[in-house]
Amino acid sequence: MPNSPPVQRTEPHASLSVFDAVMIMVGLVVGIGIFRTPSIVAANVDTELEFILVWIAGGLATLIGALCYAELAAAHPHAGGEYHFLSRAYGRPVAVLFGWARGSVMQTGAIAGVAFVLGDYLAQLFPFGSHGPAIFAALSIIIFTAINVAGTGHGKRLQVAITFVELGAVAAIILIGFSFSGSNEPTTLSDPSTNAALGMAMIFVLLTYGGWTEVAYLTGEIKDAPRKIARVLVLGTGVIAGLYVAANIAMLAVLGLDGLRASDAVATDMMRIAIGPSGAVIVTLAVILAAISTLNATIFTGARVYYAMARDLTLLPRVGEWSKRGETPANGLIMQAGVALALVGIGAGTRDGFQAMVDYTAPVFWGFLLLMGGAVFVLRWKQPASSRPFSVPFYPLTPVLFCLTCAYMLHGSLAYTGFAALLGIAMLALGAPLLKFQRQDSATALSVPPRPQPALSPTHQATQKDVHHVDAS
């Protein structure tokens, strides 16, 4: 019998310019969070100046973290991403717990959070009682999971168009806010107890900047990445921070700090005041379209965690099956939807379902991000002679600042959140028994399934976007 020809593996082609990569980064980060989180941030600061300063601080923290991720991705490129970095730095048990955390806390919490944002804005058009947002959130998860199980893809052009809709809505907020002729007096709270909630404000600011963790994966596709990755990160962060700061100044000009605090749909309320009901309807439709895109992409990519974990474990083997009919991890999608729907049910019993989902994910997210920052030091110590095409500038100061930021955010997410945060930690702890079910012959890095077709947008295809995003970003 003749020998089979060697399998030809397709490697990423370095075809992205600095401009291309910056646009991808902006598309990754700028999402629906900017249409929901400003009200929660405003409720946790004392003054309008403090409100703007936390958004600037969020941009600086994003840049510091992205530079640390760039070193890890350039020195240890792998489709497993954070799973691979953690495995190399701390061993497979930590990586397995990370995979469990993504599947049970971070990714599913992000799906539920995005679904609640979609529900909040749908409720503006179709009032359905006090539980309307939760009902819409649950229905949206069911519908888009079913679409993905069936293998129904959506075109790249549509995804690019939706990104421009998001950016267009942010641009409209900035332009209308800066041209608004009304006035709002600066507000200052007399109750000093709100100072203790500054950590909570930063949690939501950095949530809105979410998505930067994926940018490091572009190192294999940027032309002359070792020299240009830093330029991409600095320019991209500058553009994003500029958009966010300008948008929040514009919303303050129209709504004021008290108006922001009272709103669950800041973009709609701002447009209603500035240009009337027609403007509110237009921006609401734009946000709904953006939320649908983000939710669908988050569901699509999230199920790959279940698929990969099941292939590395002897438990739940059917979850690790890939559906040939729809070219999707169908069983993983169904399991993911079940967890996300349970979280929607929990969020429905709280005052704000979206905030409950952020509380649920925040401690686990920042705990693992702290480990990622520590991985920069650990891998330099373990592999001092390893090639580093990109080295984080001002080492060790930059990763130290990143770790301190993560530690502060971890503290804040534990100190200023409620029951949902404890539930997220308990869910992480429930993953410990999984370590007994590791396949002895499995690779030390995350299994990566075949890429389904048709693909997502160029952005999602290049990065396999992680939406702890809630993107909400």
GROMACS .gro file of C-alpha atoms in nm:
model
  473
    1MET     CA    1   0.000   0.000   0.000
    2PRO     CA    2   0.156   0.334  -0.102
    3ASN     CA    3   0.241   0.582   0.164
    4SER     CA    4  -0.008   0.863   0.210
    5PRO     CA    5   0.117   1.205   0.112
    6PRO     CA    6   0.206   1.433   0.400
    7VAL     CA    7  -0.075   1.654   0.526
    8GLN     CA    8  -0.034   2.011   0.409
    9ARG     CA    9  -0.106   2.255   0.689
   10THR     CA   10  -0.219   2.605   0.605
   11GLU     CA   11  -0.028   2.866   0.800
   12PRO     CA   12  -0.139   3.227   0.855
   13HIS     CA   13  -0.014   3.460   0.584
   14ALA     CA   14   0.136   3.791   0.696
   15SER     CA   15  -0.080   4.021   0.490
   16LEU     CA   16  -0.210   4.284   0.734
   17SER     CA   17  -0.073   4.636   0.728
   18VAL     CA   18  -0.061   4.854   1.039
   19PHE     CA   19  -0.380   5.028   0.922
   20ASP     CA   20  -0.556   4.693   0.869
   21ALA     CA   21  -0.458   4.569   1.213
   22VAL     CA   22  -0.562   4.894   1.383
   23MET     CA   23  -0.905   4.873   1.215
   24ILE     CA   24  -0.942   4.511   1.329
   25MET     CA   25  -0.849   4.612   1.683
   26VAL     CA   26  -1.105   4.894   1.679
   27GLY     CA   27  -1.367   4.657   1.541
   28LEU     CA   28  -1.288   4.404   1.814
   29VAL     CA   29  -1.313   4.645   2.106
   30VAL     CA   30  -1.580   4.899   2.010
   31GLY     CA   31  -1.905   4.716   2.070
   32ILE     CA   32  -2.233   4.739   2.252
   33GLY     CA   33  -2.073   4.805   2.590
   34ILE     CA   34  -2.044   5.177   2.518
   35PHE     CA   35  -2.424   5.186   2.478
   36ARG     CA   36  -2.489   5.031   2.821
   37THR     CA   37  -2.203   5.064   3.071
   38PRO     CA   38  -2.182   5.448   3.102
   39SER     CA   39  -2.490   5.454   3.326
   40ILE     CA   40  -2.335   5.201   3.568
   41VAL     CA   41  -2.000   5.382   3.564
   42ALA     CA   42  -2.178   5.712   3.636
   43ALA     CA   43  -2.356   5.555   3.933
   44ASN     CA   44  -2.021   5.466   4.090
   45VAL     CA   45  -1.833   5.798   4.066
   46ASP     CA   46  -1.877   6.129   4.248
   47THR     CA   47  -1.817   6.390   3.978
   48GLU     CA   48  -1.823   6.439   3.604
   49LEU     CA   49  -1.445   6.487   3.602
   50GLU     CA   50  -1.399   6.155   3.782
   51PHE     CA   51  -1.634   5.995   3.527
   52ILE     CA   52  -1.412   6.105   3.237
   53LEU     CA   53  -1.086   6.025   3.417
   54VAL     CA   54  -1.183   5.658   3.469
   55TRP     CA   55  -1.237   5.623   3.094
   56ILE     CA   56  -0.890   5.766   3.030
   57ALA     CA   57  -0.744   5.533   3.293
   58GLY     CA   58  -0.916   5.242   3.119
   59GLY     CA   59  -0.738   5.326   2.795
   60LEU     CA   60  -0.399   5.329   2.968
   61ALA     CA   61  -0.469   4.997   3.142
   62THR     CA   62  -0.574   4.848   2.809
   63LEU     CA   63  -0.247   4.953   2.646
   64ILE     CA   64  -0.036   4.807   2.927
   65GLY     CA   65  -0.218   4.476   2.914
   66ALA     CA   66  -0.205   4.452   2.536
   67LEU     CA   67   0.173   4.501   2.536
   68CYS     CA   68   0.213   4.210   2.781
   69TYR     CA   69  -0.009   3.987   2.568
   70ALA     CA   70   0.188   4.084   2.259
   71GLU     CA   71   0.509   3.944   2.411
   72LEU     CA   72   0.341   3.616   2.503
   73ALA     CA   73   0.179   3.572   2.162
   74ALA     CA   74   0.493   3.663   1.968
   75ALA     CA   75   0.717   3.431   2.173
   76HIS     CA   76   0.468   3.143   2.205
   77PRO     CA   77   0.230   3.158   1.909
   78HIS     CA   78  -0.044   2.897   1.929
   79ALA     CA   79  -0.412   2.870   1.835
   80GLY     CA   80  -0.487   2.776   2.197
   81GLY     CA   81  -0.418   3.133   2.306
   82GLU     CA   82  -0.438   3.187   2.681
   83TYR     CA   83  -0.490   2.814   2.741
   84HIS     CA   84  -0.152   2.748   2.580
   85PHE     CA   85   0.025   3.030   2.768
   86LEU     CA   86  -0.111   2.913   3.104
   87SER     CA   87  -0.021   2.552   3.028
   88ARG     CA   88   0.339   2.642   2.949
   89ALA     CA   89   0.375   2.873   3.246
   90TYR     CA   90   0.189   2.688   3.522
   91GLY     CA   91   0.108   2.339   3.390
   92ARG     CA   92  -0.197   2.167   3.245
   93PRO     CA   93  -0.415   2.172   3.560
   94VAL     CA   94  -0.428   2.553   3.557
   95ALA     CA   95  -0.498   2.550   3.184
   96VAL     CA   96  -0.781   2.297   3.226
   97LEU     CA   97  -0.939   2.514   3.498
   98PHE     CA   98  -0.910   2.811   3.264
   99GLY     CA   99  -1.090   2.617   2.991
  100TRP     CA  100  -1.363   2.524   3.239
  101ALA     CA  101  -1.388   2.886   3.354
  102ARG     CA  102  -1.432   3.008   2.997
  103GLY     CA  103  -1.705   2.756   2.930
  104SER     CA  104  -1.896   2.788   3.257
  105VAL     CA  105  -1.833   3.146   3.370
  106MET     CA  106  -1.661   3.388   3.134
  107GLN     CA  107  -1.802   3.299   2.793
  108THR     CA  108  -2.149   3.198   2.905
  109GLY     CA  109  -2.165   3.500   3.135
  110ALA     CA  110  -2.069   3.716   2.838
  111ILE     CA  111  -2.345   3.560   2.626
  112ALA     CA  112  -2.604   3.622   2.896
  113GLY     CA  113  -2.476   3.978   2.949
  114VAL     CA  114  -2.494   4.066   2.579
  115ALA     CA  115  -2.840   3.908   2.563
  116PHE     CA  116  -2.954   4.132   2.850
  117VAL     CA  117  -2.826   4.442   2.666
  118LEU     CA  118  -3.017   4.331   2.357
  119GLY     CA  119  -3.323   4.273   2.577
  120ASP     CA  120  -3.295   4.622   2.734
  121TYR     CA  121  -3.299   4.790   2.393
  122LEU     CA  122  -3.569   4.563   2.247
  123ALA     CA  123  -3.782   4.654   2.548
  124GLN     CA  124  -3.754   5.019   2.441
  125LEU     CA  125  -3.936   4.932   2.118
  126PHE     CA  126  -4.160   4.651   2.247
  127PRO     CA  127  -4.248   4.703   2.616
  128PHE     CA  128  -4.322   4.365   2.771
  129GLY     CA  129  -4.343   4.430   3.143
  130SER     CA  130  -4.074   4.428   3.407
  131HIS     CA  131  -3.935   4.093   3.290
  132GLY     CA  132  -3.935   4.194   2.923
  133PRO     CA  133  -3.553   4.228   2.895
  134ALA     CA  134  -3.500   3.881   3.047
  135ILE     CA  135  -3.761   3.724   2.817
  136PHE     CA  136  -3.602   3.884   2.511
  137ALA     CA  137  -3.257   3.776   2.635
  138ALA     CA  138  -3.363   3.412   2.671
  139LEU     CA  139  -3.537   3.407   2.332
  140SER     CA  140  -3.233   3.557   2.159
  141ILE     CA  141  -3.001   3.290   2.304
  142ILE     CA  142  -3.236   3.013   2.190
  143ILE     CA  143  -3.280   3.158   1.839
  144PHE     CA  144  -2.912   3.223   1.768
  145THR     CA  145  -2.802   2.893   1.918
  146ALA     CA  146  -3.050   2.717   1.687
  147ILE     CA  147  -2.913   2.910   1.388
  148ASN     CA  148  -2.557   2.809   1.474
  149VAL     CA  149  -2.652   2.446   1.536
  150ALA     CA  150  -2.807   2.439   1.189
  151GLY     CA  151  -2.479   2.567   1.051
  152THR     CA  152  -2.628   2.880   0.903
  153GLY     CA  153  -2.344   3.123   0.847
  154HIS     CA  154  -2.349   3.491   0.773
  155GLY     CA  155  -2.145   3.678   0.519
  156LYS     CA  156  -1.828   3.872   0.577
  157ARG     CA  157  -1.972   4.184   0.417
  158LEU     CA  158  -2.263   4.186   0.661
  159GLN     CA  159  -2.026   4.163   0.957
  160VAL     CA  160  -1.812   4.448   0.826
  161ALA     CA  161  -2.127   4.654   0.767
  162ILE     CA  162  -2.242   4.595   1.125
  163THR     CA  163  -1.904   4.711   1.255
  164PHE     CA  164  -1.951   5.033   1.061
  165VAL     CA  165  -2.302   5.065   1.207
  166GLU     CA  166  -2.152   5.047   1.557
  167LEU     CA  167  -1.885   5.305   1.474
  168GLY     CA  168  -2.145   5.521   1.300
  169ALA     CA  169  -2.366   5.518   1.609
  170VAL     CA  170  -2.071   5.620   1.830
  171ALA     CA  171  -1.981   5.896   1.582
  172ALA     CA  172  -2.342   6.020   1.584
  173ILE     CA  173  -2.340   6.034   1.964
  174ILE     CA  174  -2.019   6.237   1.959
  175LEU     CA  175  -2.134   6.482   1.691
  176ILE     CA  176  -2.482   6.537   1.836
  177GLY     CA  177  -2.354   6.563   2.191
  178PHE     CA  178  -2.088   6.821   2.101
  179SER     CA  179  -2.343   7.028   1.908
  180PHE     CA  180  -2.615   7.004   2.176
  181SER     CA  181  -2.729   7.351   2.278
  182GLY     CA  182  -2.878   7.253   2.614
  183SER     CA  183  -2.689   7.274   2.940
  184ASN     CA  184  -2.633   7.052   3.240
  185GLU     CA  185  -2.480   7.177   3.560
  186PRO     CA  186  -2.187   6.967   3.689
  187THR     CA  187  -2.309   6.740   3.967
  188THR     CA  188  -2.134   6.636   4.285
  189LEU     CA  189  -2.267   6.383   4.533
  190SER     CA  190  -2.253   6.475   4.898
  191ASP     CA  191  -2.247   6.111   5.009
  192PRO     CA  192  -1.879   6.012   5.033
  193SER     CA  193  -1.968   5.640   5.043
  194THR     CA  194  -1.970   5.628   4.663
  195ASN     CA  195  -1.591   5.664   4.669
  196ALA     CA  196  -1.573   5.300   4.770
  197ALA     CA  197  -1.737   5.204   4.440
  198LEU     CA  198  -1.458   5.339   4.218
  199GLY     CA  199  -1.336   4.981   4.173
  200MET     CA  200  -1.680   4.888   4.042
  201ALA     CA  201  -1.669   5.180   3.798
  202MET     CA  202  -1.334   5.056   3.664
  203ILE     CA  203  -1.471   4.703   3.623
  204PHE     CA  204  -1.731   4.833   3.380
  205VAL     CA  205  -1.491   5.071   3.207
  206LEU     CA  206  -1.245   4.790   3.138
  207LEU     CA  207  -1.532   4.564   3.036
  208THR     CA  208  -1.616   4.819   2.766
  209TYR     CA  209  -1.253   4.813   2.651
  210GLY     CA  210  -1.278   4.432   2.637
  211GLY     CA  211  -1.150   4.250   2.330
  212TRP     CA  212  -0.791   4.370   2.345
  213THR     CA  213  -0.683   4.025   2.470
  214GLU     CA  214  -0.748   3.893   2.118
  215VAL     CA  215  -0.525   4.145   1.942
  216ALA     CA  216  -0.210   3.953   2.034
  217TYR     CA  217  -0.323   3.671   1.802
  218LEU     CA  218  -0.271   3.897   1.502
  219THR     CA  219   0.107   3.866   1.533
  220GLY     CA  220   0.110   3.586   1.275
  221GLU     CA  221  -0.077   3.795   1.020
  222ILE     CA  222   0.080   4.142   1.048
  223LYS     CA  223   0.359   4.226   0.807
  224ASP     CA  224   0.686   4.254   1.000
  225ALA     CA  225   0.494   4.197   1.324
  226PRO     CA  226   0.791   4.210   1.566
  227ARG     CA  227   0.861   4.570   1.467
  228LYS     CA  228   0.503   4.685   1.406
  229ILE     CA  229   0.292   4.517   1.676
  230ALA     CA  230   0.369   4.791   1.929
  231ARG     CA  231   0.267   5.059   1.676
  232VAL     CA  232  -0.060   4.876   1.613
  233LEU     CA  233  -0.136   4.853   1.984
  234VAL     CA  234  -0.051   5.216   2.061
  235LEU     CA  235  -0.247   5.356   1.765
  236GLY     CA  236  -0.542   5.121   1.818
  237THR     CA  237  -0.567   5.198   2.188
  238GLY     CA  238  -0.541   5.571   2.114
  239VAL     CA  239  -0.826   5.557   1.862
  240ILE     CA  240  -1.048   5.352   2.095
  241ALA     CA  241  -0.977   5.566   2.401
  242GLY     CA  242  -1.040   5.880   2.196
  243LEU     CA  243  -1.377   5.748   2.077
  244TYR     CA  244  -1.482   5.639   2.424
  245VAL     CA  245  -1.377   5.957   2.601
  246ALA     CA  246  -1.541   6.176   2.336
  247ALA     CA  247  -1.862   5.969   2.342
  248ASN     CA  248  -1.888   5.994   2.719
  249ILE     CA  249  -1.824   6.369   2.715
  250ALA     CA  250  -2.103   6.397   2.457
  251MET     CA  251  -2.344   6.192   2.668
  252LEU     CA  252  -2.262   6.404   2.972
  253ALA     CA  253  -2.341   6.717   2.770
  254VAL     CA  254  -2.690   6.590   2.691
  255LEU     CA  255  -2.790   6.378   2.992
  256GLY     CA  256  -2.566   6.501   3.272
  257LEU     CA  257  -2.434   6.267   3.539
  258ASP     CA  258  -2.774   6.219   3.702
  259GLY     CA  259  -2.935   6.148   3.367
  260LEU     CA  260  -2.672   5.885   3.291
  261ARG     CA  261  -2.728   5.721   3.629
  262ALA     CA  262  -3.103   5.694   3.567
  263SER     CA  263  -3.079   5.543   3.218
  264ASP     CA  264  -3.074   5.177   3.114
  265ALA     CA  265  -3.040   5.272   2.745
  266VAL     CA  266  -2.814   5.577   2.738
  267ALA     CA  267  -2.789   5.609   2.360
  268THR     CA  268  -3.168   5.603   2.316
  269ASP     CA  269  -3.233   5.849   2.599
  270MET     CA  270  -2.962   6.085   2.474
  271MET     CA  271  -3.101   6.090   2.119
  272ARG     CA  272  -3.456   6.137   2.246
  273ILE     CA  273  -3.349   6.452   2.433
  274ALA     CA  274  -3.118   6.586   2.162
  275ILE     CA  275  -3.319   6.534   1.842
  276GLY     CA  276  -3.651   6.376   1.941
  277PRO     CA  277  -3.824   6.036   1.921
  278SER     CA  278  -3.715   5.963   1.564
  279GLY     CA  279  -3.349   5.985   1.662
  280ALA     CA  280  -3.412   5.756   1.959
  281VAL     CA  281  -3.569   5.491   1.734
  282ILE     CA  282  -3.283   5.508   1.482
  283VAL     CA  283  -3.008   5.467   1.740
  284THR     CA  284  -3.205   5.192   1.918
  285LEU     CA  285  -3.224   4.996   1.592
  286ALA     CA  286  -2.849   5.047   1.539
  287VAL     CA  287  -2.770   4.918   1.888
  288ILE     CA  288  -3.002   4.618   1.844
  289LEU     CA  289  -2.828   4.530   1.516
  290ALA     CA  290  -2.486   4.558   1.683
  291ALA     CA  291  -2.603   4.349   1.981
  292ILE     CA  292  -2.735   4.077   1.750
  293SER     CA  293  -2.399   4.064   1.571
  294THR     CA  294  -2.204   4.044   1.897
  295LEU     CA  295  -2.435   3.781   2.047
  296ASN     CA  296  -2.419   3.562   1.739
  297ALA     CA  297  -2.037   3.584   1.720
  298THR     CA  298  -2.003   3.511   2.092
  299ILE     CA  299  -2.224   3.203   2.069
  300PHE     CA  300  -2.036   3.088   1.757
  301THR     CA  301  -1.688   3.109   1.909
  302GLY     CA  302  -1.783   3.017   2.266
  303ALA     CA  303  -1.895   2.663   2.188
  304ARG     CA  304  -1.544   2.579   2.064
  305VAL     CA  305  -1.433   2.585   2.430
  306TYR     CA  306  -1.674   2.303   2.516
  307TYR     CA  307  -1.567   2.110   2.206
  308ALA     CA  308  -1.196   2.142   2.286
  309MET     CA  309  -1.232   2.068   2.658
  310ALA     CA  310  -1.440   1.757   2.591
  311ARG     CA  311  -1.166   1.625   2.362
  312ASP     CA  312  -0.909   1.670   2.639
  313LEU     CA  313  -1.130   1.503   2.902
  314THR     CA  314  -1.288   1.158   2.936
  315LEU     CA  315  -1.605   1.321   3.073
  316LEU     CA  316  -1.899   1.408   2.844
  317PRO     CA  317  -1.739   1.266   2.528
  318ARG     CA  318  -2.037   1.353   2.306
  319VAL     CA  319  -1.981   1.724   2.369
  320GLY     CA  320  -1.651   1.680   2.185
  321GLU     CA  321  -1.821   1.567   1.866
  322TRP     CA  322  -1.817   1.790   1.556
  323SER     CA  323  -2.139   1.792   1.352
  324LYS     CA  324  -2.064   1.714   0.987
  325ARG     CA  325  -2.410   1.821   0.878
  326GLY     CA  326  -2.381   2.178   0.997
  327GLU     CA  327  -2.002   2.194   1.035
  328THR     CA  328  -2.054   2.307   1.394
  329PRO     CA  329  -1.987   2.178   1.747
  330ALA     CA  330  -2.362   2.120   1.782
  331ASN     CA  331  -2.354   1.945   2.121
  332GLY     CA  332  -2.122   2.211   2.259
  333LEU     CA  333  -2.360   2.482   2.137
  334ILE     CA  334  -2.653   2.316   2.309
  335MET     CA  335  -2.463   2.275   2.636
  336GLN     CA  336  -2.346   2.637   2.618
  337ALA     CA  337  -2.704   2.757   2.563
  338GLY     CA  338  -2.824   2.561   2.865
  339VAL     CA  339  -2.569   2.727   3.092
  340ALA     CA  340  -2.639   3.073   2.945
  341LEU     CA  341  -3.017   3.031   2.988
  342ALA     CA  342  -2.966   2.931   3.352
  343LEU     CA  343  -2.765   3.252   3.399
  344VAL     CA  344  -3.042   3.457   3.237
  345GLY     CA  345  -3.281   3.302   3.488
  346ILE     CA  346  -3.052   3.408   3.773
  347GLY     CA  347  -3.011   3.757   3.627
  348ALA     CA  348  -3.388   3.795   3.590
  349GLY     CA  349  -3.419   3.773   3.966
  350THR     CA  350  -3.187   4.071   4.020
  351ARG     CA  351  -3.239   4.445   3.978
  352ASP     CA  352  -3.014   4.459   3.670
  353GLY     CA  353  -2.949   4.140   3.475
  354PHE     CA  354  -2.657   4.287   3.279
  355GLN     CA  355  -2.478   4.403   3.594
  356ALA     CA  356  -2.539   4.064   3.757
  357MET     CA  357  -2.367   3.891   3.466
  358VAL     CA  358  -2.067   4.122   3.492
  359ASP     CA  359  -2.053   4.051   3.867
  360TYR     CA  360  -2.065   3.680   3.788
  361THR     CA  361  -1.773   3.687   3.546
  362ALA     CA  362  -1.550   3.962   3.690
  363PRO     CA  363  -1.362   3.786   3.975
  364VAL     CA  364  -1.282   3.479   3.764
  365PHE     CA  365  -1.184   3.691   3.463
  366TRP     CA  366  -0.948   3.916   3.658
  367GLY     CA  367  -0.803   3.623   3.850
  368PHE     CA  368  -0.695   3.450   3.531
  369LEU     CA  369  -0.581   3.778   3.376
  370LEU     CA  370  -0.356   3.823   3.680
  371LEU     CA  371  -0.208   3.480   3.607
  372MET     CA  372  -0.156   3.587   3.246
  373GLY     CA  373   0.044   3.888   3.362
  374GLY     CA  374   0.250   3.663   3.588
  375ALA     CA  375   0.312   3.431   3.291
  376VAL     CA  376   0.534   3.701   3.137
  377PHE     CA  377   0.773   3.666   3.433
  378VAL     CA  378   0.740   3.287   3.467
  379LEU     CA  379   0.813   3.214   3.100
  380ARG     CA  380   1.111   3.451   3.096
  381TRP     CA  381   1.246   3.268   3.400
  382LYS     CA  382   1.173   2.919   3.263
  383GLN     CA  383   1.296   2.991   2.910
  384PRO     CA  384   1.559   3.266   2.932
  385ALA     CA  385   1.709   3.175   2.593
  386SER     CA  386   1.374   3.163   2.411
  387SER     CA  387   1.337   3.393   2.111
  388ARG     CA  388   1.113   3.694   2.176
  389PRO     CA  389   1.026   3.870   1.851
  390PHE     CA  390   0.852   4.134   2.062
  391SER     CA  391   0.955   4.221   2.417
  392VAL     CA  392   0.730   4.422   2.640
  393PRO     CA  393   0.882   4.771   2.679
  394PHE     CA  394   1.013   4.891   3.016
  395TYR     CA  395   1.031   4.538   3.153
  396PRO     CA  396   0.971   4.461   3.439
  397LEU     CA  397   0.775   4.781   3.511
  398THR     CA  398   0.507   4.727   3.245
  399PRO     CA  399   0.404   4.372   3.349
  400VAL     CA  400   0.426   4.476   3.715
  401LEU     CA  401   0.177   4.757   3.646
  402PHE     CA  402  -0.043   4.511   3.458
  403CYS     CA  403  -0.039   4.264   3.748
  404LEU     CA  404  -0.113   4.542   3.998
  405THR     CA  405  -0.406   4.656   3.783
  406CYS     CA  406  -0.541   4.302   3.766
  407ALA     CA  407  -0.498   4.258   4.142
  408TYR     CA  408  -0.682   4.584   4.206
  409MET     CA  409  -0.964   4.481   3.973
  410LEU     CA  410  -0.982   4.137   4.135
  411HIS     CA  411  -1.014   4.304   4.473
  412GLY     CA  412  -1.277   4.541   4.340
  413SER     CA  413  -1.475   4.262   4.179
  414LEU     CA  414  -1.484   4.080   4.514
  415ALA     CA  415  -1.541   4.380   4.739
  416TYR     CA  416  -1.809   4.570   4.545
  417THR     CA  417  -2.014   4.297   4.380
  418GLY     CA  418  -2.294   4.081   4.512
  419PHE     CA  419  -2.416   3.725   4.518
  420ALA     CA  420  -2.348   3.669   4.148
  421ALA     CA  421  -1.972   3.713   4.201
  422LEU     CA  422  -1.970   3.441   4.468
  423LEU     CA  423  -2.168   3.219   4.234
  424GLY     CA  424  -1.902   3.264   3.964
  425ILE     CA  425  -1.626   3.164   4.206
  426ALA     CA  426  -1.827   2.862   4.321
  427MET     CA  427  -1.874   2.757   3.957
  428LEU     CA  428  -1.497   2.779   3.904
  429ALA     CA  429  -1.439   2.560   4.210
  430LEU     CA  430  -1.681   2.300   4.071
  431GLY     CA  431  -1.436   2.253   3.784
  432ALA     CA  432  -1.164   2.113   4.011
  433PRO     CA  433  -1.289   1.751   3.985
  434LEU     CA  434  -1.240   1.774   3.608
  435LEU     CA  435  -0.867   1.734   3.667
  436LYS     CA  436  -0.933   1.367   3.743
  437PHE     CA  437  -1.077   1.318   3.394
  438GLN     CA  438  -0.783   1.442   3.187
  439ARG     CA  439  -0.689   1.224   2.894
  440GLN     CA  440  -0.338   1.097   2.952
  441ASP     CA  441  -0.262   1.102   2.580
  442SER     CA  442  -0.401   1.448   2.507
  443ALA     CA  443  -0.178   1.730   2.400
  444THR     CA  444  -0.069   1.990   2.647
  445ALA     CA  445  -0.241   2.265   2.454
  446LEU     CA  446  -0.600   2.332   2.367
  447SER     CA  447  -0.741   2.116   2.091
  448VAL     CA  448  -0.852   2.326   1.799
  449PRO     CA  449  -1.139   2.203   1.580
  450PRO     CA  450  -1.153   2.247   1.206
  451ARG     CA  451  -1.255   2.597   1.105
  452PRO     CA  452  -1.618   2.592   0.994
  453GLN     CA  453  -1.737   2.749   0.671
  454PRO     CA  454  -1.863   2.998   0.584
  455ALA     CA  455  -1.648   3.200   0.817
  456LEU     CA  456  -1.728   3.498   1.032
  457SER     CA  457  -1.609   3.846   0.955
  458PRO     CA  458  -1.239   3.904   0.880
  459THR     CA  459  -1.207   4.029   1.236
  460HIS     CA  460  -1.363   3.722   1.396
  461GLN     CA  461  -1.192   3.487   1.150
  462ALA     CA  462  -0.850   3.629   1.230
  463THR     CA  463  -0.889   3.633   1.604
  464GLN     CA  464  -1.164   3.395   1.716
  465LYS     CA  465  -1.302   3.677   1.924
  466ASP     CA  466  -1.353   3.611   2.292
  467VAL     CA  467  -1.652   3.821   2.397
  468HIS     CA  468  -1.597   3.857   2.771
  469HIS     CA  469  -1.642   4.047   2.634
  470VAL     CA  470  -1.930   4.093   2.697
  471ASP     CA  471  -1.850   4.279   2.442
  472ALA     CA  472  -2.058   4.367   2.571
  473SER     CA  473  -1.817   4.509   2.410
   0.00000   0.00000   0.00000
